[in-house]
GROMACS .gro file of C-alpha atoms in nm:
model
  248
    1UNK     CA    1   0.000   0.000   0.000
    2UNK     CA    2   0.217   0.285  -0.126
    3UNK     CA    3   0.176   0.650  -0.203
    4UNK     CA    4   0.021   0.586  -0.542
    5UNK     CA    5  -0.292   0.456  -0.372
    6UNK     CA    6  -0.333   0.786  -0.189
    7UNK     CA    7  -0.320   1.011  -0.493
    8UNK     CA    8  -0.685   1.109  -0.460
    9UNK     CA    9  -0.581   1.312  -0.153
   10UNK     CA   10  -0.397   1.629  -0.254
   11UNK     CA   11  -0.355   1.977  -0.103
   12UNK     CA   12  -0.623   2.088  -0.347
   13UNK     CA   13  -0.854   1.797  -0.267
   14UNK     CA   14  -0.785   1.660   0.082
   15UNK     CA   15  -0.973   1.354   0.195
   16UNK     CA   16  -1.201   1.388   0.496
   17UNK     CA   17  -1.113   1.035   0.601
   18UNK     CA   18  -0.793   0.972   0.796
   19UNK     CA   19  -0.638   0.691   0.598
   20UNK     CA   20  -0.313   0.690   0.796
   21UNK     CA   21  -0.331   0.730   1.173
   22UNK     CA   22  -0.019   0.746   1.392
   23UNK     CA   23  -0.052   0.698   1.767
   24UNK     CA   24   0.181   0.775   2.057
   25UNK     CA   25   0.059   0.515   2.307
   26UNK     CA   26   0.118   0.705   2.632
   27UNK     CA   27  -0.003   0.642   2.985
   28UNK     CA   28   0.054   0.270   3.050
   29UNK     CA   29   0.264   0.335   3.360
   30UNK     CA   30   0.022   0.590   3.503
   31UNK     CA   31  -0.271   0.356   3.440
   32UNK     CA   32  -0.098   0.090   3.650
   33UNK     CA   33   0.022   0.327   3.923
   34UNK     CA   34  -0.329   0.463   3.979
   35UNK     CA   35  -0.442   0.107   4.044
   36UNK     CA   36  -0.154   0.019   4.273
   37UNK     CA   37  -0.009  -0.217   4.012
   38UNK     CA   38   0.347  -0.249   3.877
   39UNK     CA   39   0.416  -0.049   3.561
   40UNK     CA   40   0.447  -0.364   3.351
   41UNK     CA   41   0.084  -0.445   3.430
   42UNK     CA   42  -0.003  -0.124   3.248
   43UNK     CA   43   0.205  -0.224   2.949
   44UNK     CA   44   0.033  -0.562   2.936
   45UNK     CA   45  -0.306  -0.391   2.947
   46UNK     CA   46  -0.183  -0.157   2.676
   47UNK     CA   47  -0.124  -0.457   2.451
   48UNK     CA   48  -0.497  -0.531   2.478
   49UNK     CA   49  -0.567  -0.176   2.358
   50UNK     CA   50  -0.339  -0.237   2.059
   51UNK     CA   51  -0.548  -0.539   1.965
   52UNK     CA   52  -0.872  -0.342   1.996
   53UNK     CA   53  -0.748  -0.053   1.781
   54UNK     CA   54  -0.597  -0.281   1.516
   55UNK     CA   55  -0.928  -0.468   1.488
   56UNK     CA   56  -1.122  -0.141   1.457
   57UNK     CA   57  -0.910   0.033   1.195
   58UNK     CA   58  -1.038  -0.134   0.875
   59UNK     CA   59  -1.400  -0.086   0.981
   60UNK     CA   60  -1.331   0.284   1.044
   61UNK     CA   61  -1.160   0.344   0.709
   62UNK     CA   62  -0.802   0.349   0.840
   63UNK     CA   63  -0.563   0.183   0.596
   64UNK     CA   64  -0.232   0.248   0.773
   65UNK     CA   65  -0.180   0.250   1.150
   66UNK     CA   66   0.158   0.347   1.295
   67UNK     CA   67   0.220   0.280   1.665
   68UNK     CA   68   0.507   0.422   1.872
   69UNK     CA   69   0.600   0.115   2.075
   70UNK     CA   70   0.950   0.195   2.205
   71UNK     CA   71   1.158   0.507   2.147
   72UNK     CA   72   1.534   0.552   2.145
   73UNK     CA   73   1.486   0.753   2.467
   74UNK     CA   74   1.303   0.467   2.641
   75UNK     CA   75   1.638   0.297   2.708
   76UNK     CA   76   1.670   0.543   2.998
   77UNK     CA   77   1.404   0.353   3.191
   78UNK     CA   78   1.487   0.097   3.458
   79UNK     CA   79   1.655  -0.228   3.358
   80UNK     CA   80   1.357  -0.420   3.492
   81UNK     CA   81   1.102  -0.223   3.290
   82UNK     CA   82   1.307  -0.248   2.969
   83UNK     CA   83   1.345  -0.625   3.012
   84UNK     CA   84   0.972  -0.656   3.075
   85UNK     CA   85   0.889  -0.452   2.764
   86UNK     CA   86   1.119  -0.661   2.547
   87UNK     CA   87   0.956  -0.979   2.676
   88UNK     CA   88   0.617  -0.825   2.605
   89UNK     CA   89   0.725  -0.755   2.246
   90UNK     CA   90   0.832  -1.117   2.212
   91UNK     CA   91   0.501  -1.247   2.345
   92UNK     CA   92   0.299  -1.007   2.129
   93UNK     CA   93   0.471  -1.112   1.808
   94UNK     CA   94   0.438  -1.483   1.885
   95UNK     CA   95   0.081  -1.461   2.013
   96UNK     CA   96  -0.064  -1.219   1.759
   97UNK     CA   97   0.100  -1.342   1.438
   98UNK     CA   98  -0.182  -1.576   1.336
   99UNK     CA   99  -0.454  -1.326   1.432
  100UNK     CA  100  -0.288  -1.043   1.241
  101UNK     CA  101  -0.268  -1.264   0.934
  102UNK     CA  102  -0.632  -1.367   0.974
  103UNK     CA  103  -0.736  -1.004   0.985
  104UNK     CA  104  -0.535  -0.919   0.673
  105UNK     CA  105  -0.284  -0.694   0.848
  106UNK     CA  106   0.059  -0.642   0.695
  107UNK     CA  107   0.319  -0.567   0.963
  108UNK     CA  108   0.613  -0.334   0.900
  109UNK     CA  109   0.871  -0.241   1.164
  110UNK     CA  110   1.063   0.087   1.166
  111UNK     CA  111   1.351   0.191   1.388
  112UNK     CA  112   1.707   0.078   1.457
  113UNK     CA  113   1.695  -0.301   1.469
  114UNK     CA  114   2.065  -0.333   1.545
  115UNK     CA  115   1.998  -0.208   1.897
  116UNK     CA  116   1.762  -0.498   1.967
  117UNK     CA  117   1.832  -0.855   2.077
  118UNK     CA  118   1.893  -1.105   1.792
  119UNK     CA  119   1.586  -1.314   1.875
  120UNK     CA  120   1.364  -1.006   1.867
  121UNK     CA  121   1.506  -0.908   1.528
  122UNK     CA  122   1.436  -1.261   1.406
  123UNK     CA  123   1.077  -1.246   1.528
  124UNK     CA  124   1.029  -0.910   1.359
  125UNK     CA  125   1.162  -1.036   1.026
  126UNK     CA  126   0.947  -1.347   1.051
  127UNK     CA  127   0.630  -1.150   1.123
  128UNK     CA  128   0.698  -0.914   0.832
  129UNK     CA  129   0.750  -1.210   0.598
  130UNK     CA  130   0.444  -1.394   0.725
  131UNK     CA  131   0.213  -1.095   0.672
  132UNK     CA  132   0.377  -0.943   0.361
  133UNK     CA  133   0.092  -1.031   0.123
  134UNK     CA  134  -0.188  -0.897   0.346
  135UNK     CA  135  -0.360  -0.580   0.226
  136UNK     CA  136  -0.651  -0.496   0.459
  137UNK     CA  137  -0.438  -0.288   0.697
  138UNK     CA  138  -0.073  -0.188   0.711
  139UNK     CA  139   0.041  -0.193   1.075
  140UNK     CA  140   0.366  -0.002   1.123
  141UNK     CA  141   0.533  -0.061   1.460
  142UNK     CA  142   0.810   0.177   1.568
  143UNK     CA  143   1.059  -0.001   1.797
  144UNK     CA  144   1.388   0.159   1.904
  145UNK     CA  145   1.276   0.450   1.692
  146UNK     CA  146   1.364   0.819   1.701
  147UNK     CA  147   1.267   1.074   1.438
  148UNK     CA  148   1.596   1.265   1.445
  149UNK     CA  149   1.798   0.943   1.422
  150UNK     CA  150   1.584   0.830   1.129
  151UNK     CA  151   1.645   1.154   0.937
  152UNK     CA  152   2.018   1.143   1.012
  153UNK     CA  153   2.039   0.781   0.893
  154UNK     CA  154   1.855   0.869   0.571
  155UNK     CA  155   2.095   1.158   0.511
  156UNK     CA  156   2.392   0.923   0.561
  157UNK     CA  157   2.250   0.675   0.312
  158UNK     CA  158   2.209   0.946   0.052
  159UNK     CA  159   2.555   1.088   0.126
  160UNK     CA  160   2.712   0.744   0.072
  161UNK     CA  161   2.530   0.707  -0.260
  162UNK     CA  162   2.646   1.050  -0.369
  163UNK     CA  163   3.006   0.976  -0.264
  164UNK     CA  164   2.993   0.652  -0.463
  165UNK     CA  165   2.875   0.839  -0.770
  166UNK     CA  166   2.536   0.667  -0.774
  167UNK     CA  167   2.346   0.997  -0.753
  168UNK     CA  168   2.432   1.362  -0.804
  169UNK     CA  169   2.421   1.584  -0.495
  170UNK     CA  170   2.165   1.801  -0.676
  171UNK     CA  171   1.935   1.498  -0.688
  172UNK     CA  172   1.907   1.495  -0.309
  173UNK     CA  173   1.572   1.670  -0.277
  174UNK     CA  174   1.270   1.622  -0.050
  175UNK     CA  175   1.148   1.323  -0.250
  176UNK     CA  176   1.487   1.150  -0.229
  177UNK     CA  177   1.510   1.203   0.146
  178UNK     CA  178   1.153   1.089   0.193
  179UNK     CA  179   1.226   0.766   0.005
  180UNK     CA  180   1.538   0.703   0.216
  181UNK     CA  181   1.346   0.715   0.545
  182UNK     CA  182   1.234   0.400   0.727
  183UNK     CA  183   0.881   0.482   0.607
  184UNK     CA  184   0.979   0.510   0.240
  185UNK     CA  185   0.686   0.405   0.022
  186UNK     CA  186   0.427   0.469   0.291
  187UNK     CA  187   0.191   0.769   0.293
  188UNK     CA  188   0.239   1.043   0.550
  189UNK     CA  189   0.006   1.034   0.852
  190UNK     CA  190  -0.317   1.228   0.823
  191UNK     CA  191  -0.375   1.224   1.197
  192UNK     CA  192  -0.138   1.194   1.492
  193UNK     CA  193  -0.301   1.098   1.823
  194UNK     CA  194  -0.131   1.107   2.161
  195UNK     CA  195  -0.307   0.959   2.460
  196UNK     CA  196  -0.279   1.054   2.831
  197UNK     CA  197  -0.323   1.430   2.784
  198UNK     CA  198   0.044   1.505   2.711
  199UNK     CA  199   0.086   1.757   2.429
  200UNK     CA  200   0.416   1.683   2.254
  201UNK     CA  201   0.526   1.447   1.978
  202UNK     CA  202   0.841   1.315   2.150
  203UNK     CA  203   1.066   1.269   1.846
  204UNK     CA  204   0.804   1.067   1.655
  205UNK     CA  205   0.774   1.088   1.275
  206UNK     CA  206   0.917   1.440   1.266
  207UNK     CA  207   0.947   1.451   0.887
  208UNK     CA  208   0.631   1.259   0.809
  209UNK     CA  209   0.400   1.466   1.030
  210UNK     CA  210   0.478   1.799   0.864
  211UNK     CA  211   0.112   1.837   0.763
  212UNK     CA  212  -0.059   1.591   0.996
  213UNK     CA  213  -0.346   1.697   1.216
  214UNK     CA  214  -0.260   1.657   1.587
  215UNK     CA  215  -0.502   1.535   1.849
  216UNK     CA  216  -0.422   1.504   2.221
  217UNK     CA  217  -0.675   1.299   2.414
  218UNK     CA  218  -0.708   1.249   2.788
  219UNK     CA  219  -0.758   0.871   2.788
  220UNK     CA  220  -0.461   0.672   2.908
  221UNK     CA  221  -0.355   0.423   2.643
  222UNK     CA  222  -0.497   0.111   2.816
  223UNK     CA  223  -0.838   0.284   2.819
  224UNK     CA  224  -0.819   0.374   2.449
  225UNK     CA  225  -1.013   0.148   2.214
  226UNK     CA  226  -1.258   0.134   1.925
  227UNK     CA  227  -1.495   0.399   2.058
  228UNK     CA  228  -1.215   0.644   2.142
  229UNK     CA  229  -1.062   0.595   1.798
  230UNK     CA  230  -1.400   0.650   1.633
  231UNK     CA  231  -1.445   0.977   1.824
  232UNK     CA  232  -1.099   1.094   1.720
  233UNK     CA  233  -1.167   1.011   1.356
  234UNK     CA  234  -1.502   1.192   1.367
  235UNK     CA  235  -1.330   1.501   1.508
  236UNK     CA  236  -1.067   1.478   1.237
  237UNK     CA  237  -1.339   1.466   0.973
  238UNK     CA  238  -1.472   1.802   1.093
  239UNK     CA  239  -1.134   1.972   1.046
  240UNK     CA  240  -1.024   2.157   0.735
  241UNK     CA  241  -0.682   2.060   0.602
  242UNK     CA  242  -0.533   2.339   0.390
  243UNK     CA  243  -0.167   2.233   0.351
  244UNK     CA  244  -0.058   2.598   0.372
  245UNK     CA  245  -0.330   2.730   0.143
  246UNK     CA  246  -0.579   3.000   0.235
  247UNK     CA  247  -0.925   2.892   0.342
  248UNK     CA  248  -1.197   2.972   0.092
   0.00000   0.00000   0.00000
């Protein structure tokens, strides 16, 4: 599902439907703390919210869903929490693989895989291969991801190609950089949602969200599901996207 399939949405004729939704899944730890539970209990409950939202997306017209699962900054958390999150990723990929395939979801991972354990990288590659032919939903999962690092890595790739004489420096334009990103070939997000009431994007899809609509909702991620997503999409549909143009 590449950019060509989104050509009916242009700055002159924007779609009222959010085809690509990106979500910063925030509030798992606070959800657990408020209930006197360990933080990992919140992350486990958050995995249930992932399932609910993934199931809802095709019915609500969402064709691409990008989830911020683990940032490059999340390594600053406690050793125990990081280990628990990595084990949760392992369980999610093993447990959900068959269901994702059944629901027609194609899984794509973005982020720096080299920073992850070998068995996690193997599970990621296996899940991508297993779901590669699915076309009902593209599920993009950002693990060990940072927007600035992604842009820097794309610039390095282009610089190496230019140094090798594969491309001229003048050919390094916005389209070339866009294609060199982890998300190359995917459409930009129409709507970025952050749960838990925080109002920042935390180094997530910095390039791709240049013209996205932002929505900050109060629900903590474990409480976010089909109904909350439907409300967010309805609110998006009432907005006017002008892409820098003047409203008429």
